[in-house]
Every structure is written in C-alpha cells, then in structure tokens.
Amino acid sequence: MSPSFRRAGIGIAFAASAALVLAGCAAGAAPAAEGDGADASTATSLADFGTLADLETAAKAEGQLNVIALPRDWANYGEIIDLFAEKYPEITVNEQSPDISSAEEIQAAETNAGLDTAPDVFDLGLTVALQSTDQFAAYKVATWDDIPDALKESTGLFVGDYGGYMSVGYDSSKFDEPAEITDLLGADYKGAVAINGDPTQAGAAFAAVGLATVQNDGTLDDFQPGIHFFSELQKAGNLLKVDVTTGTITSGETPVVFDWDYLNASHQAENPDWKVKVFDGIGYAGYYNQAINVDAPNPAAARLWQEFLYSDEVQNLWLKGGARPVRMEAMIAAGTIDEELAAALPAAPEETVVPTEAQSTAAGTLLGAEWAAAVQ
C-alpha cells in the first residue's frame, strides 16, 4: 500500500449479520454551483438538484474535485478515482496527501477553510468522524435505503462505505502460519511484528488492539487485554515500530503485519509468498466512512462523488479490491453484486464483534492514557 499511517479512528460498526454475508491560493471558496435552482452547498439529497443529470451539470460547471488521504492501492481507490475521471473528464480530480491520517484530513480542512484547495470530501474512521461532525455536510445518496442503519449517521453526516476483518499478513517463506494470536509472542517472531500506525491515531492499529482484546478473552468494553498483549509483544522484542508500506513488506522490513484483510491481501501482488490470516474464534470487523466537507469549495462535485461511490458499479469495485461494500446485502438481493468477486472474499469468522460508539470512545480514552507507556 502504503496504507501506512493515514487511517485514524476505527471503521464504523458492521451490521454483522447483514453486511458480512458473504496552503494553496488565497482565493475564497468557489460560488456554490446550482442545478435546477438548488444551492449545492446546502443540498441534502439528489432531490434538491432535481435529477442526477442536474447534479452532473452543476459538478461539471465547478470543474474540480479535491480528494484527500486516498492511497491508490488502498481498497482499489486507484481504479475508482480513474473511473470517475474517465466518466467526468470535465472535472479535474486533485489527489491531495494520499498517506495522511484521518485526523490530518480534518486538520487540512480547518487550515484551508475558505481556500479553493480545501478538501471537498473525506474518507474517515469512526473515532475521528464522531469528533468532527461540525465539519460535515449532511447528504443522503440515492441508494441510502440500501445502507444498513447501523452503518450510517441518521442524517447523512457520515456513512460507512467499505470494510473488512482485522487480520495478520505474513511472509510464508519466513514464517509458518500462526495458529492463534499468542503465537506471535514466540521467539520465532523476534523483531518481526508490525501494526499499521499508532492506535491512538490510526484506525487499523486501533482495530489491531481490539482484535487482540477479544482474542485474549477480553471484551470491547475494556481494551486493556489488547494493550497488555502488545506490551508483552514489545517486552519480547517482537514489536516493530515501523510504518507499514508495500515497500517495507516487499523488502522484508515488516514481515508480519496486523492490518485489514483487504489491505493485507493487496500485498500479494508484490510478494507472492505473502499470506493472510483471519484468526479463528472471535473476529473484529469495521467500515470506513465517507463525508462531505461543510466548507467544500466544490460542493456539487463533492455530492456527485458520493453518488458515484455508492453506485452498483463502484460498490463492486470495492469488492474487486477485496473489501466488503456497504450495500452488499441489498445488491445480492437485487442481483447486482459481482458474484465471482463476492465468492473470492475470505471466509468470515464464526463470530464477529464491532465496537459501539460508546465502546470506541472509551477505548480511545484508554489508549490515549496507556498506549505510549505500554509499548515504550
């Protein structure tokens, strides 16, 4: 990837039984584009524009879309961005800071507020999304009803889009498959185990601690067992404090990595010996969320991007990237899912847990207080 450090906060909760089946210019923001008399900056649904064609007209008139923190090898974002650019050649997609964290996305919006370089849209984990709702514009895409209630903020401030399971990727030419998470504490894994960032900032790392918690007889009400596990990993000399990228995996610098299953699987293209393990027992799942910047300099293009992401075509492109699209259940029922891609997904754990908003908040507070000391 370089999924590296860019994802802060955890993905919004899965509806497990449903979704798992299976400093720029100093110019002010551009005037709000209008379609059929609508003010794009306040539009809360496609109906405010009239039709999709009206929204497309408004977005093309703006001519720009600023996206941020979207690595091209993260869940197939490269193909998705290129498809949008191909479909709407009148709109220039400006890809900004692909490897920054979700928290840094919000900082970029605040720093660049009023500038034409501010991000139009965000891709975020739940912790940062919950802390940043004042930065979002509510919008419900046309396929809103297909999205499980547990995976969307009720007014459309932020909405889950794609997700997966926390896993361990490993170089099978150097290591046997770990049967259980505690195997990673063994001497065979000396200086070999990395997590994808800092769990007080990065969503994948947060989820790694959550997985370690439930795999060590804890519950999501208290992440202490997970913190203890990584403390023991550090004491054993097994924990690597290296930001994970495709380069570090290809070079062998990070031969064992906690990350989402779809991101771990993406490294197999560079390293055919790279394998992905979703541990038996209790699994940990999560989604990442889409949101529109309330101060988006291109508000119509921002809303068109959202409609695009939640279309059948792009939901299937998440599948192509190994992630589970949020509309998967509805698309299966409608016969619009790519069945071959769906069948290629890794088997789901028998039992899956996801943190509630309250559990995520409590875990974030605990990690903020104890993580640094635990792994120093």
mmCIF file of C-alpha atoms in Angstrom:
data_model
loop_
_atom_site.group_PDB
_atom_site.id
_atom_site.type_symbol
_atom_site.label_atom_id
_atom_site.label_comp_id
_atom_site.label_asym_id
_atom_site.label_seq_id
_atom_site.Cartn_x
_atom_site.Cartn_y
_atom_site.Cartn_z
ATOM 1 C CA MET A 1 0.000 0.000 0.000
ATOM 2 C CA SER A 2 1.019 2.359 1.542
ATOM 3 C CA PRO A 3 -1.886 2.161 3.868
ATOM 4 C CA SER A 4 0.747 3.378 6.298
ATOM 5 C CA PHE A 5 -0.308 5.870 8.953
ATOM 6 C CA ARG A 6 -3.156 7.591 7.149
ATOM 7 C CA ARG A 7 -6.189 5.985 8.736
ATOM 8 C CA ALA A 8 -7.212 7.405 12.074
ATOM 9 C CA GLY A 9 -10.066 6.100 14.116
ATOM 10 C CA ILE A 10 -11.850 2.822 13.730
ATOM 11 C CA GLY A 11 -14.276 1.952 11.000
ATOM 12 C CA ILE A 12 -17.958 2.365 11.792
ATOM 13 C CA ALA A 13 -19.642 -0.711 13.219
ATOM 14 C CA PHE A 14 -20.602 -3.584 10.972
ATOM 15 C CA ALA A 15 -24.151 -4.840 10.904
ATOM 16 C CA ALA A 16 -22.550 -8.229 11.162
ATOM 17 C CA SER A 17 -25.415 -10.441 10.111
ATOM 18 C CA ALA A 18 -26.213 -8.267 7.114
ATOM 19 C CA ALA A 19 -23.076 -6.727 5.700
ATOM 20 C CA LEU A 20 -20.838 -9.694 6.299
ATOM 21 C CA VAL A 21 -22.755 -12.323 4.458
ATOM 22 C CA LEU A 22 -20.866 -13.328 2.452
ATOM 23 C CA ALA A 23 -1.519 26.417 1.750
ATOM 24 C CA GLY A 24 -2.923 26.962 -1.775
ATOM 25 C CA CYS A 25 -4.445 30.037 -3.383
ATOM 26 C CA ALA A 26 -5.839 32.689 -1.148
ATOM 27 C CA ALA A 27 -8.995 32.808 -3.212
ATOM 28 C CA GLY A 28 -12.219 32.147 -1.396
ATOM 29 C CA ALA A 29 -14.294 29.048 -1.980
ATOM 30 C CA ALA A 30 -15.895 28.887 -5.398
ATOM 31 C CA PRO A 31 -19.507 30.066 -5.507
ATOM 32 C CA ALA A 32 -21.916 27.218 -4.935
ATOM 33 C CA ALA A 33 -22.862 25.593 -8.204
ATOM 34 C CA GLU A 34 -26.563 25.298 -8.821
ATOM 35 C CA GLY A 35 -28.623 22.677 -10.566
ATOM 36 C CA ASP A 36 -32.301 23.354 -11.218
ATOM 37 C CA GLY A 37 -32.120 26.306 -8.814
ATOM 38 C CA ALA A 38 -30.534 24.302 -5.971
ATOM 39 C CA ASP A 39 -27.743 25.613 -3.772
ATOM 40 C CA ALA A 40 -25.251 22.766 -3.936
ATOM 41 C CA SER A 41 -23.645 23.699 -0.618
ATOM 42 C CA THR A 42 -26.890 23.032 1.264
ATOM 43 C CA ALA A 43 -28.288 20.164 -0.800
ATOM 44 C CA THR A 44 -29.060 17.150 1.378
ATOM 45 C CA SER A 45 -30.133 14.734 -1.364
ATOM 46 C CA LEU A 46 -30.345 14.315 -5.124
ATOM 47 C CA ALA A 47 -33.906 15.622 -4.994
ATOM 48 C CA ASP A 48 -32.554 19.078 -4.168
ATOM 49 C CA PHE A 49 -30.915 19.162 -7.598
ATOM 50 C CA GLY A 50 -33.794 17.540 -9.435
ATOM 51 C CA THR A 51 -32.073 14.650 -11.192
ATOM 52 C CA LEU A 52 -28.653 13.046 -11.387
ATOM 53 C CA ALA A 53 -28.170 14.851 -14.706
ATOM 54 C CA ASP A 54 -28.777 18.175 -12.956
ATOM 55 C CA LEU A 55 -26.190 17.301 -10.305
ATOM 56 C CA GLU A 56 -23.734 16.268 -13.018
ATOM 57 C CA THR A 57 -24.259 19.609 -14.788
ATOM 58 C CA ALA A 58 -23.597 21.533 -11.566
ATOM 59 C CA ALA A 59 -20.475 19.494 -10.803
ATOM 60 C CA LYS A 60 -19.103 19.904 -14.324
ATOM 61 C CA ALA A 61 -19.585 23.668 -14.016
ATOM 62 C CA GLU A 62 -17.342 23.634 -10.927
ATOM 63 C CA GLY A 63 -14.772 21.580 -12.829
ATOM 64 C CA GLN A 64 -12.758 20.409 -9.812
ATOM 65 C CA LEU A 65 -12.911 17.767 -7.052
ATOM 66 C CA ASN A 66 -10.437 17.778 -4.164
ATOM 67 C CA VAL A 67 -9.952 14.361 -2.561
ATOM 68 C CA ILE A 68 -7.554 13.690 0.293
ATOM 69 C CA ALA A 69 -5.937 10.725 2.058
ATOM 70 C CA LEU A 70 -6.801 8.201 -0.658
ATOM 71 C CA PRO A 71 -3.829 5.917 -1.400
ATOM 72 C CA ARG A 72 -4.313 4.410 -4.847
ATOM 73 C CA ASP A 73 -3.564 0.915 -3.585
ATOM 74 C CA TRP A 74 -5.996 1.180 -0.666
ATOM 75 C CA ALA A 75 -9.109 -0.917 -1.346
ATOM 76 C CA ASN A 76 -8.898 -0.239 -5.107
ATOM 77 C CA TYR A 77 -9.091 3.550 -4.818
ATOM 78 C CA GLY A 78 -6.806 3.999 -7.835
ATOM 79 C CA GLU A 79 -9.240 2.326 -10.208
ATOM 80 C CA ILE A 80 -12.177 4.115 -8.583
ATOM 81 C CA ILE A 81 -10.602 7.565 -8.964
ATOM 82 C CA ASP A 82 -9.619 6.830 -12.564
ATOM 83 C CA LEU A 83 -13.145 5.693 -13.397
ATOM 84 C CA PHE A 84 -14.604 8.941 -12.038
ATOM 85 C CA ALA A 85 -12.095 10.935 -14.101
ATOM 86 C CA GLU A 86 -12.962 8.909 -17.193
ATOM 87 C CA LYS A 87 -16.698 9.280 -16.647
ATOM 88 C CA TYR A 88 -16.451 13.015 -15.936
ATOM 89 C CA PRO A 89 -13.491 14.397 -17.946
ATOM 90 C CA GLU A 90 -14.808 17.910 -17.335
ATOM 91 C CA ILE A 91 -13.953 17.505 -13.626
ATOM 92 C CA THR A 92 -10.284 17.532 -12.599
ATOM 93 C CA VAL A 93 -9.640 15.248 -9.626
ATOM 94 C CA ASN A 94 -6.983 16.752 -7.354
ATOM 95 C CA GLU A 95 -5.462 13.981 -5.234
ATOM 96 C CA GLN A 96 -4.031 15.531 -2.090
ATOM 97 C CA SER A 97 -1.779 13.991 0.610
ATOM 98 C CA PRO A 98 -2.691 10.336 -0.007
ATOM 99 C CA ASP A 99 -0.910 8.909 3.035
ATOM 100 C CA ILE A 100 -2.055 11.197 5.853
ATOM 101 C CA SER A 101 -4.292 10.141 8.730
ATOM 102 C CA SER A 102 -7.996 10.828 9.118
ATOM 103 C CA ALA A 103 -7.210 13.309 11.886
ATOM 104 C CA GLU A 104 -4.930 15.118 9.446
ATOM 105 C CA GLU A 105 -7.741 15.224 6.874
ATOM 106 C CA ILE A 106 -9.800 17.293 9.310
ATOM 107 C CA GLN A 107 -6.777 19.475 10.122
ATOM 108 C CA ALA A 108 -6.323 20.115 6.394
ATOM 109 C CA ALA A 109 -9.952 21.195 6.100
ATOM 110 C CA GLU A 110 -9.606 23.561 9.041
ATOM 111 C CA THR A 111 -6.285 25.001 7.862
ATOM 112 C CA ASN A 112 -7.515 25.538 4.302
ATOM 113 C CA ALA A 113 -11.044 26.710 5.115
ATOM 114 C CA GLY A 114 -12.108 29.310 2.562
ATOM 115 C CA LEU A 115 -9.434 28.300 0.062
ATOM 116 C CA ASP A 116 -10.050 26.518 -3.210
ATOM 117 C CA THR A 117 -7.534 23.882 -2.086
ATOM 118 C CA ALA A 118 -9.618 22.658 0.856
ATOM 119 C CA PRO A 119 -10.747 19.028 0.629
ATOM 120 C CA ASP A 120 -14.235 18.526 -0.722
ATOM 121 C CA VAL A 121 -14.712 15.061 0.749
ATOM 122 C CA PHE A 122 -13.308 12.831 3.463
ATOM 123 C CA ASP A 123 -12.720 9.098 3.997
ATOM 124 C CA LEU A 124 -12.593 8.537 7.750
ATOM 125 C CA GLY A 125 -12.664 6.143 10.661
ATOM 126 C CA LEU A 126 -15.432 6.336 13.239
ATOM 127 C CA THR A 127 -13.467 7.895 16.085
ATOM 128 C CA VAL A 128 -12.450 10.914 14.006
ATOM 129 C CA ALA A 129 -15.868 11.098 12.344
ATOM 130 C CA LEU A 130 -17.604 11.247 15.737
ATOM 131 C CA GLN A 131 -15.271 14.017 16.854
ATOM 132 C CA SER A 132 -15.707 16.057 13.670
ATOM 133 C CA THR A 133 -19.405 16.221 12.812
ATOM 134 C CA ASP A 134 -19.353 20.038 12.750
ATOM 135 C CA GLN A 135 -17.027 19.714 9.747
ATOM 136 C CA PHE A 136 -19.527 17.673 7.702
ATOM 137 C CA ALA A 137 -22.491 18.489 5.481
ATOM 138 C CA ALA A 138 -25.394 16.066 5.751
ATOM 139 C CA TYR A 139 -26.187 14.274 2.492
ATOM 140 C CA LYS A 140 -28.184 11.142 1.695
ATOM 141 C CA VAL A 141 -27.239 9.396 -1.543
ATOM 142 C CA ALA A 142 -29.879 7.947 -3.843
ATOM 143 C CA THR A 143 -29.098 4.416 -2.588
ATOM 144 C CA TRP A 144 -29.465 5.489 1.066
ATOM 145 C CA ASP A 145 -32.139 2.902 1.853
ATOM 146 C CA ASP A 146 -29.755 0.068 0.875
ATOM 147 C CA ILE A 147 -27.285 1.037 3.613
ATOM 148 C CA PRO A 148 -27.899 -0.686 6.981
ATOM 149 C CA ASP A 149 -28.926 1.756 9.700
ATOM 150 C CA ALA A 150 -26.031 0.629 11.901
ATOM 151 C CA LEU A 151 -23.614 1.801 9.231
ATOM 152 C CA LYS A 152 -24.735 5.397 8.760
ATOM 153 C CA GLU A 153 -25.265 8.549 10.789
ATOM 154 C CA SER A 154 -29.009 9.112 10.655
ATOM 155 C CA THR A 155 -28.883 12.483 8.836
ATOM 156 C CA GLY A 156 -26.089 11.501 6.445
ATOM 157 C CA LEU A 157 -23.251 13.413 8.102
ATOM 158 C CA PHE A 158 -21.025 10.340 7.638
ATOM 159 C CA VAL A 159 -21.776 6.964 6.118
ATOM 160 C CA GLY A 160 -19.977 3.624 6.097
ATOM 161 C CA ASP A 161 -18.861 2.517 2.646
ATOM 162 C CA TYR A 162 -16.422 -0.415 2.655
ATOM 163 C CA GLY A 163 -14.911 -2.682 5.286
ATOM 164 C CA GLY A 164 -13.347 -5.959 6.283
ATOM 165 C CA TYR A 165 -11.792 -8.006 9.069
ATOM 166 C CA MET A 166 -8.686 -7.353 11.115
ATOM 167 C CA SER A 167 -6.054 -9.895 10.091
ATOM 168 C CA VAL A 168 -2.371 -10.753 10.213
ATOM 169 C CA GLY A 169 -0.362 -10.829 6.997
ATOM 170 C CA TYR A 170 2.909 -12.727 6.972
ATOM 171 C CA ASP A 171 5.705 -13.797 4.661
ATOM 172 C CA SER A 172 5.191 -17.541 4.388
ATOM 173 C CA SER A 173 8.730 -18.028 3.110
ATOM 174 C CA LYS A 174 9.979 -16.966 6.548
ATOM 175 C CA PHE A 175 7.215 -17.932 8.963
ATOM 176 C CA ASP A 176 4.704 -20.696 9.477
ATOM 177 C CA GLU A 177 1.072 -19.659 9.714
ATOM 178 C CA PRO A 178 0.311 -18.504 13.267
ATOM 179 C CA ALA A 179 -2.477 -20.703 14.598
ATOM 180 C CA GLU A 180 -3.527 -18.153 17.199
ATOM 181 C CA ILE A 181 -2.620 -14.615 18.102
ATOM 182 C CA THR A 182 -0.470 -15.614 21.097
ATOM 183 C CA ASP A 183 1.895 -17.461 18.737
ATOM 184 C CA LEU A 184 3.216 -14.024 17.789
ATOM 185 C CA LEU A 185 4.739 -13.731 21.274
ATOM 186 C CA GLY A 186 7.158 -16.565 20.478
ATOM 187 C CA ALA A 187 10.874 -16.217 19.812
ATOM 188 C CA ASP A 188 10.356 -17.061 16.133
ATOM 189 C CA TYR A 189 8.763 -13.615 15.655
ATOM 190 C CA LYS A 190 11.622 -11.579 17.184
ATOM 191 C CA GLY A 191 11.648 -8.093 15.660
ATOM 192 C CA ALA A 192 9.063 -9.095 13.064
ATOM 193 C CA VAL A 193 5.532 -7.931 14.022
ATOM 194 C CA ALA A 194 4.243 -4.518 12.935
ATOM 195 C CA ILE A 195 0.927 -2.738 13.321
ATOM 196 C CA ASN A 196 -0.295 -0.186 10.824
ATOM 197 C CA GLY A 197 0.373 3.012 12.749
ATOM 198 C CA ASP A 198 -0.355 4.271 16.263
ATOM 199 C CA PRO A 199 -3.710 3.075 17.666
ATOM 200 C CA THR A 200 -4.376 6.498 19.162
ATOM 201 C CA GLN A 201 -4.331 7.862 15.592
ATOM 202 C CA ALA A 202 -4.653 5.075 13.028
ATOM 203 C CA GLY A 203 -7.804 3.034 12.535
ATOM 204 C CA ALA A 204 -6.120 -0.211 11.507
ATOM 205 C CA ALA A 205 -3.859 -0.069 14.573
ATOM 206 C CA PHE A 206 -6.843 0.689 16.817
ATOM 207 C CA ALA A 207 -8.579 -2.359 15.399
ATOM 208 C CA ALA A 208 -5.463 -4.481 15.962
ATOM 209 C CA VAL A 209 -5.701 -3.702 19.665
ATOM 210 C CA GLY A 210 -9.408 -4.505 19.553
ATOM 211 C CA LEU A 211 -8.694 -7.851 17.921
ATOM 212 C CA ALA A 212 -6.003 -8.629 20.480
ATOM 213 C CA THR A 213 -8.505 -7.778 23.206
ATOM 214 C CA VAL A 214 -11.214 -10.206 22.093
ATOM 215 C CA GLN A 215 -8.695 -12.882 21.125
ATOM 216 C CA ASN A 216 -7.359 -12.771 24.696
ATOM 217 C CA ASP A 217 -10.700 -13.304 26.453
ATOM 218 C CA GLY A 218 -11.497 -9.611 26.791
ATOM 219 C CA THR A 219 -14.487 -7.628 25.587
ATOM 220 C CA LEU A 220 -14.826 -4.384 23.698
ATOM 221 C CA ASP A 221 -15.936 -2.712 26.931
ATOM 222 C CA ASP A 222 -12.300 -2.717 28.041
ATOM 223 C CA PHE A 223 -9.308 -2.755 25.646
ATOM 224 C CA GLN A 224 -6.885 -3.480 28.487
ATOM 225 C CA PRO A 225 -6.199 -7.105 27.414
ATOM 226 C CA GLY A 226 -5.254 -5.846 23.955
ATOM 227 C CA ILE A 227 -2.930 -3.201 25.354
ATOM 228 C CA HIS A 228 -1.386 -5.878 27.584
ATOM 229 C CA PHE A 229 -0.851 -8.161 24.575
ATOM 230 C CA PHE A 230 1.087 -5.524 22.664
ATOM 231 C CA SER A 231 3.012 -4.622 25.816
ATOM 232 C CA GLU A 232 4.083 -8.263 26.049
ATOM 233 C CA LEU A 233 4.921 -8.245 22.333
ATOM 234 C CA GLN A 234 7.164 -5.226 22.979
ATOM 235 C CA LYS A 235 8.819 -6.836 26.019
ATOM 236 C CA ALA A 236 9.521 -9.958 23.944
ATOM 237 C CA GLY A 237 11.323 -7.811 21.380
ATOM 238 C CA ASN A 238 8.841 -8.804 18.694
ATOM 239 C CA LEU A 239 7.042 -5.478 18.088
ATOM 240 C CA LEU A 240 8.318 -3.402 15.172
ATOM 241 C CA LYS A 241 7.717 0.354 15.343
ATOM 242 C CA VAL A 242 7.799 0.888 11.593
ATOM 243 C CA ASP A 243 5.092 2.464 9.434
ATOM 244 C CA VAL A 244 3.929 -0.310 7.114
ATOM 245 C CA THR A 245 4.020 0.228 3.359
ATOM 246 C CA THR A 246 4.138 -2.032 0.349
ATOM 247 C CA GLY A 247 7.830 -1.161 0.208
ATOM 248 C CA THR A 248 8.526 -2.345 3.758
ATOM 249 C CA ILE A 249 6.677 -5.585 3.042
ATOM 250 C CA THR A 250 8.391 -6.176 -0.303
ATOM 251 C CA SER A 251 11.811 -5.500 1.237
ATOM 252 C CA GLY A 252 11.098 -7.775 4.197
ATOM 253 C CA GLU A 253 11.400 -4.959 6.729
ATOM 254 C CA THR A 254 7.897 -5.713 8.076
ATOM 255 C CA PRO A 255 7.399 -9.458 7.549
ATOM 256 C CA VAL A 256 4.362 -9.817 9.844
ATOM 257 C CA VAL A 257 1.649 -7.144 9.836
ATOM 258 C CA PHE A 258 -1.647 -6.508 11.611
ATOM 259 C CA ASP A 259 -3.985 -4.856 9.085
ATOM 260 C CA TRP A 260 -7.409 -5.150 7.455
ATOM 261 C CA ASP A 261 -7.726 -8.320 5.402
ATOM 262 C CA TYR A 262 -8.246 -6.461 2.112
ATOM 263 C CA LEU A 263 -5.123 -4.363 2.670
ATOM 264 C CA ASN A 264 -3.005 -7.340 3.656
ATOM 265 C CA ALA A 265 -4.263 -9.203 0.596
ATOM 266 C CA SER A 266 -3.175 -6.330 -1.668
ATOM 267 C CA HIS A 267 0.485 -7.068 -0.897
ATOM 268 C CA GLN A 268 0.292 -10.467 -2.581
ATOM 269 C CA ALA A 269 0.797 -8.761 -5.947
ATOM 270 C CA GLU A 270 4.301 -7.679 -4.879
ATOM 271 C CA ASN A 271 5.106 -10.692 -2.709
ATOM 272 C CA PRO A 272 3.537 -13.991 -3.806
ATOM 273 C CA ASP A 273 4.649 -15.557 -0.510
ATOM 274 C CA TRP A 274 2.506 -13.096 1.444
ATOM 275 C CA LYS A 275 -0.394 -14.842 3.182
ATOM 276 C CA VAL A 276 -3.360 -13.516 5.150
ATOM 277 C CA LYS A 277 -4.632 -14.996 8.386
ATOM 278 C CA VAL A 278 -8.015 -14.167 9.940
ATOM 279 C CA PHE A 279 -7.839 -15.906 13.300
ATOM 280 C CA ASP A 280 -10.428 -18.447 14.339
ATOM 281 C CA GLY A 281 -12.713 -17.584 17.204
ATOM 282 C CA ILE A 282 -13.911 -14.042 17.601
ATOM 283 C CA GLY A 283 -13.211 -11.726 14.673
ATOM 284 C CA TYR A 284 -13.074 -7.932 14.626
ATOM 285 C CA ALA A 285 -14.686 -6.036 11.742
ATOM 286 C CA GLY A 286 -15.043 -2.415 10.722
ATOM 287 C CA TYR A 287 -16.002 0.060 7.997
ATOM 288 C CA TYR A 288 -14.524 3.315 6.779
ATOM 289 C CA ASN A 289 -16.846 6.255 6.261
ATOM 290 C CA GLN A 290 -17.485 8.905 3.626
ATOM 291 C CA ALA A 291 -18.328 12.519 4.471
ATOM 292 C CA ILE A 292 -18.627 15.867 2.688
ATOM 293 C CA ASN A 293 -16.741 18.936 3.916
ATOM 294 C CA VAL A 294 -19.273 21.529 5.081
ATOM 295 C CA ASP A 295 -16.929 24.140 3.542
ATOM 296 C CA ALA A 296 -16.291 22.203 0.329
ATOM 297 C CA PRO A 297 -15.061 24.571 -2.390
ATOM 298 C CA ASN A 298 -16.770 22.300 -4.962
ATOM 299 C CA PRO A 299 -19.997 21.255 -3.222
ATOM 300 C CA ALA A 300 -21.742 19.813 -6.265
ATOM 301 C CA ALA A 301 -18.717 17.730 -7.247
ATOM 302 C CA ALA A 302 -18.488 16.524 -3.648
ATOM 303 C CA ARG A 303 -22.062 15.269 -3.782
ATOM 304 C CA LEU A 304 -21.580 13.714 -7.215
ATOM 305 C CA TRP A 305 -18.553 11.841 -5.819
ATOM 306 C CA GLN A 306 -20.758 10.436 -3.051
ATOM 307 C CA GLU A 307 -23.420 9.302 -5.519
ATOM 308 C CA PHE A 308 -20.672 7.677 -7.581
ATOM 309 C CA LEU A 309 -19.161 5.812 -4.618
ATOM 310 C CA TYR A 310 -22.476 4.280 -3.599
ATOM 311 C CA SER A 311 -23.449 3.175 -7.116
ATOM 312 C CA ASP A 312 -23.558 -0.530 -8.026
ATOM 313 C CA GLU A 313 -20.516 -0.088 -10.249
ATOM 314 C CA VAL A 314 -18.252 1.302 -7.550
ATOM 315 C CA GLN A 315 -19.599 -0.921 -4.801
ATOM 316 C CA ASN A 316 -18.423 -3.820 -6.972
ATOM 317 C CA LEU A 317 -15.033 -2.114 -7.338
ATOM 318 C CA TRP A 318 -14.631 -2.241 -3.551
ATOM 319 C CA LEU A 319 -15.199 -5.972 -3.904
ATOM 320 C CA LYS A 320 -12.517 -6.096 -6.578
ATOM 321 C CA GLY A 321 -10.182 -4.522 -4.011
ATOM 322 C CA GLY A 322 -11.030 -7.271 -1.527
ATOM 323 C CA ALA A 323 -13.239 -5.091 0.674
ATOM 324 C CA ARG A 324 -16.874 -5.649 1.554
ATOM 325 C CA PRO A 325 -19.165 -2.908 0.175
ATOM 326 C CA VAL A 326 -21.764 -1.453 2.500
ATOM 327 C CA ARG A 327 -24.610 -2.196 0.054
ATOM 328 C CA MET A 328 -23.578 -5.823 -0.370
ATOM 329 C CA GLU A 329 -26.704 -7.380 1.161
ATOM 330 C CA ALA A 330 -29.059 -5.246 -0.931
ATOM 331 C CA MET A 331 -27.049 -5.881 -4.087
ATOM 332 C CA ILE A 332 -27.149 -9.629 -3.523
ATOM 333 C CA ALA A 333 -30.920 -9.419 -3.195
ATOM 334 C CA ALA A 334 -31.160 -7.290 -6.343
ATOM 335 C CA GLY A 335 -28.792 -9.490 -8.349
ATOM 336 C CA THR A 336 -26.373 -6.621 -8.984
ATOM 337 C CA ILE A 337 -23.445 -7.960 -6.958
ATOM 338 C CA ASP A 338 -20.425 -9.376 -8.812
ATOM 339 C CA GLU A 339 -20.890 -12.951 -7.667
ATOM 340 C CA GLU A 340 -17.415 -14.095 -8.667
ATOM 341 C CA LEU A 341 -15.742 -11.328 -6.690
ATOM 342 C CA ALA A 342 -18.036 -11.905 -3.717
ATOM 343 C CA ALA A 343 -17.205 -15.601 -3.703
ATOM 344 C CA ALA A 344 -13.490 -14.798 -3.633
ATOM 345 C CA LEU A 345 -13.720 -12.982 -0.283
ATOM 346 C CA PRO A 346 -12.055 -14.700 2.681
ATOM 347 C CA ALA A 347 -14.312 -16.763 4.904
ATOM 348 C CA ALA A 348 -15.959 -14.791 7.675
ATOM 349 C CA PRO A 349 -15.122 -15.594 11.301
ATOM 350 C CA GLU A 350 -17.802 -17.637 13.014
ATOM 351 C CA GLU A 351 -18.393 -14.790 15.465
ATOM 352 C CA THR A 352 -17.716 -11.131 14.711
ATOM 353 C CA VAL A 353 -17.677 -8.185 17.083
ATOM 354 C CA VAL A 354 -17.683 -4.482 16.418
ATOM 355 C CA PRO A 355 -17.446 -1.666 18.940
ATOM 356 C CA THR A 356 -20.338 0.660 19.603
ATOM 357 C CA GLU A 357 -19.748 4.396 19.568
ATOM 358 C CA ALA A 358 -19.522 4.367 23.380
ATOM 359 C CA GLN A 359 -17.023 1.494 23.337
ATOM 360 C CA SER A 360 -14.921 3.242 20.687
ATOM 361 C CA THR A 361 -14.838 6.433 22.726
ATOM 362 C CA ALA A 362 -13.876 4.606 25.909
ATOM 363 C CA ALA A 363 -11.181 2.620 24.095
ATOM 364 C CA GLY A 364 -9.766 5.783 22.572
ATOM 365 C CA THR A 365 -9.545 7.392 26.001
ATOM 366 C CA LEU A 366 -7.838 4.317 27.471
ATOM 367 C CA LEU A 367 -5.351 4.082 24.611
ATOM 368 C CA GLY A 368 -4.533 7.766 24.913
ATOM 369 C CA ALA A 369 -3.729 7.296 28.582
ATOM 370 C CA GLU A 370 -1.837 3.991 28.430
ATOM 371 C CA TRP A 371 -0.558 3.071 24.973
ATOM 372 C CA ALA A 372 2.713 5.024 24.914
ATOM 373 C CA ALA A 373 3.847 3.673 28.277
ATOM 374 C CA ALA A 374 2.778 0.135 27.403
ATOM 375 C CA VAL A 375 4.988 -0.140 24.323
ATOM 376 C CA GLN A 376 7.917 2.130 25.205
#
